[in-house]
């Protein structure tokens, strides 16, 4: 009896797992997972794909032990133990006395609908959930082991070259000419951003992180968004720029047509991690590289299993990888959204952010968030009223202008979200657009005071510290701009406001 060949059928029988009911087998190009009762059991396929090699039992043991260790960083309650699959007298056993012919990872099972890819299909990714997910990712990234502080560009080059080799292994699915064109464009962007990539490595933005951070590897466990199933088989492939780690999630959302959600994730991450403001120019390349990985992994799966659906999906991801780095990128532009507190500026910014600029959409610079950053407090932490001085406000608007200029110079669109209550503040943001040579549009939202106060009272945790008293003061102190900015009524529904804003931006 060949223990290696018999292991999948043996596990699927349920006998070694202590269950009488059905066992569900899930297969990927490199692993098999068996769902039985309240447990999930994972084995590695005995394959050598070049970028991973599980061809020996010892290699499979080592990688499963590493998978257990690494995933306990983000999901300690899910990952239980690694067990030997032994063979003695022609019979297989779990942790028996015979020779170990394979190894299996025991995990706590969760409900299928806990996966965020399932929730995405059902429209269940609300903004609060996305915020909590991003906060968990930021905190994980902050605690991750720091990688080498040199060779940031070389690290990315190796990924691009590895992807090219993996695509070449499936020429019947990924046309060589298409793969070559994609490789050329990614190499050109790598050359353009090499200095930035090296600087980010020097600044400790390269770390041993998740490496496979898409919606299918994130579950809602006991109400907490929990990344699991990280890239465990190659430390070098998982020691990457933090924004490259984030880019898999951004690409996954973008591929599903969830541009608003991708833009929310992008902006929440940068809002929380000021050290990554300088890296936003890298995201189109990083997202393209992630789509390329999806394409060649699915192509390999299709080749090994004759899965026609996987082949079709590989083609779609390959097309996306190219679209994310179009030869002529979407031009940058600056949109400023002003108005008194409670008019819906931030809501509108989130609505249009994913529609503007290069993937993953516009950098939204919200004055309330920048105020908290400058005060060195968490975004939703309320500041004392005495923190709202004229000097502090000038510093906030100066920082907004500075960051807008940097994002525009990096080729990304910007949405500036602030009251812009003075002519000087409005003139300053307009000047930033002129200085960087991009189109500018100023939008002023207006709403009756009573409705603004109602909205402010109904807010949940938020970056804004506005109160009813602030709303009343603004009504007396701030006048509607008398020229240049286009006024939009905000009293209707969000759909009406979104449609009006889009029509305005298309002019």
JSON list of C-alpha atoms in Angstrom, two decimals, residues 211-216 243-255 261-263 265-266 287 290:
[
{"chain": "A", "resi": 211, "resn": "UNK", "atom": "CA", "xyz": [1.61, 37.26, 2.06]},
{"chain": "A", "resi": 212, "resn": "UNK", "atom": "CA", "xyz": [-1.76, 35.91, 0.85]},
{"chain": "A", "resi": 213, "resn": "UNK", "atom": "CA", "xyz": [-4.19, 38.47, 2.22]},
{"chain": "A", "resi": 214, "resn": "UNK", "atom": "CA", "xyz": [-7.34, 38.13, 0.11]},
{"chain": "A", "resi": 215, "resn": "UNK", "atom": "CA", "xyz": [-10.98, 37.83, 1.18]},
{"chain": "A", "resi": 216, "resn": "UNK", "atom": "CA", "xyz": [-10.92, 34.03, 1.06]},
{"chain": "A", "resi": 243, "resn": "UNK", "atom": "CA", "xyz": [1.62, 47.88, 0.88]},
{"chain": "A", "resi": 244, "resn": "UNK", "atom": "CA", "xyz": [2.26, 44.81, -1.28]},
{"chain": "A", "resi": 245, "resn": "UNK", "atom": "CA", "xyz": [0.64, 42.75, 1.47]},
{"chain": "A", "resi": 246, "resn": "UNK", "atom": "CA", "xyz": [-2.35, 45.10, 1.52]},
{"chain": "A", "resi": 247, "resn": "UNK", "atom": "CA", "xyz": [-2.50, 45.07, -2.29]},
{"chain": "A", "resi": 248, "resn": "UNK", "atom": "CA", "xyz": [-3.90, 41.53, -2.43]},
{"chain": "A", "resi": 249, "resn": "UNK", "atom": "CA", "xyz": [-6.97, 42.62, -0.48]},
{"chain": "A", "resi": 250, "resn": "UNK", "atom": "CA", "xyz": [-7.31, 45.75, -2.60]},
{"chain": "A", "resi": 251, "resn": "UNK", "atom": "CA", "xyz": [-7.00, 43.75, -5.82]},
{"chain": "A", "resi": 252, "resn": "UNK", "atom": "CA", "xyz": [-9.53, 41.18, -4.63]},
{"chain": "A", "resi": 253, "resn": "UNK", "atom": "CA", "xyz": [-12.11, 43.87, -3.92]},
{"chain": "A", "resi": 254, "resn": "UNK", "atom": "CA", "xyz": [-11.33, 45.65, -7.20]},
{"chain": "A", "resi": 255, "resn": "UNK", "atom": "CA", "xyz": [-11.73, 42.40, -9.16]},
{"chain": "A", "resi": 261, "resn": "UNK", "atom": "CA", "xyz": [-14.85, 49.16, -0.63]},
{"chain": "A", "resi": 262, "resn": "UNK", "atom": "CA", "xyz": [-11.29, 48.94, -1.98]},
{"chain": "A", "resi": 263, "resn": "UNK", "atom": "CA", "xyz": [-10.97, 52.70, -1.71]},
{"chain": "A", "resi": 265, "resn": "UNK", "atom": "CA", "xyz": [-9.70, 50.00, 2.79]},
{"chain": "A", "resi": 266, "resn": "UNK", "atom": "CA", "xyz": [-6.88, 51.90, 1.09]},
{"chain": "A", "resi": 287, "resn": "UNK", "atom": "CA", "xyz": [-2.20, 45.20, -7.39]},
{"chain": "A", "resi": 290, "resn": "UNK", "atom": "CA", "xyz": [-1.26, 40.26, -7.13]}
]
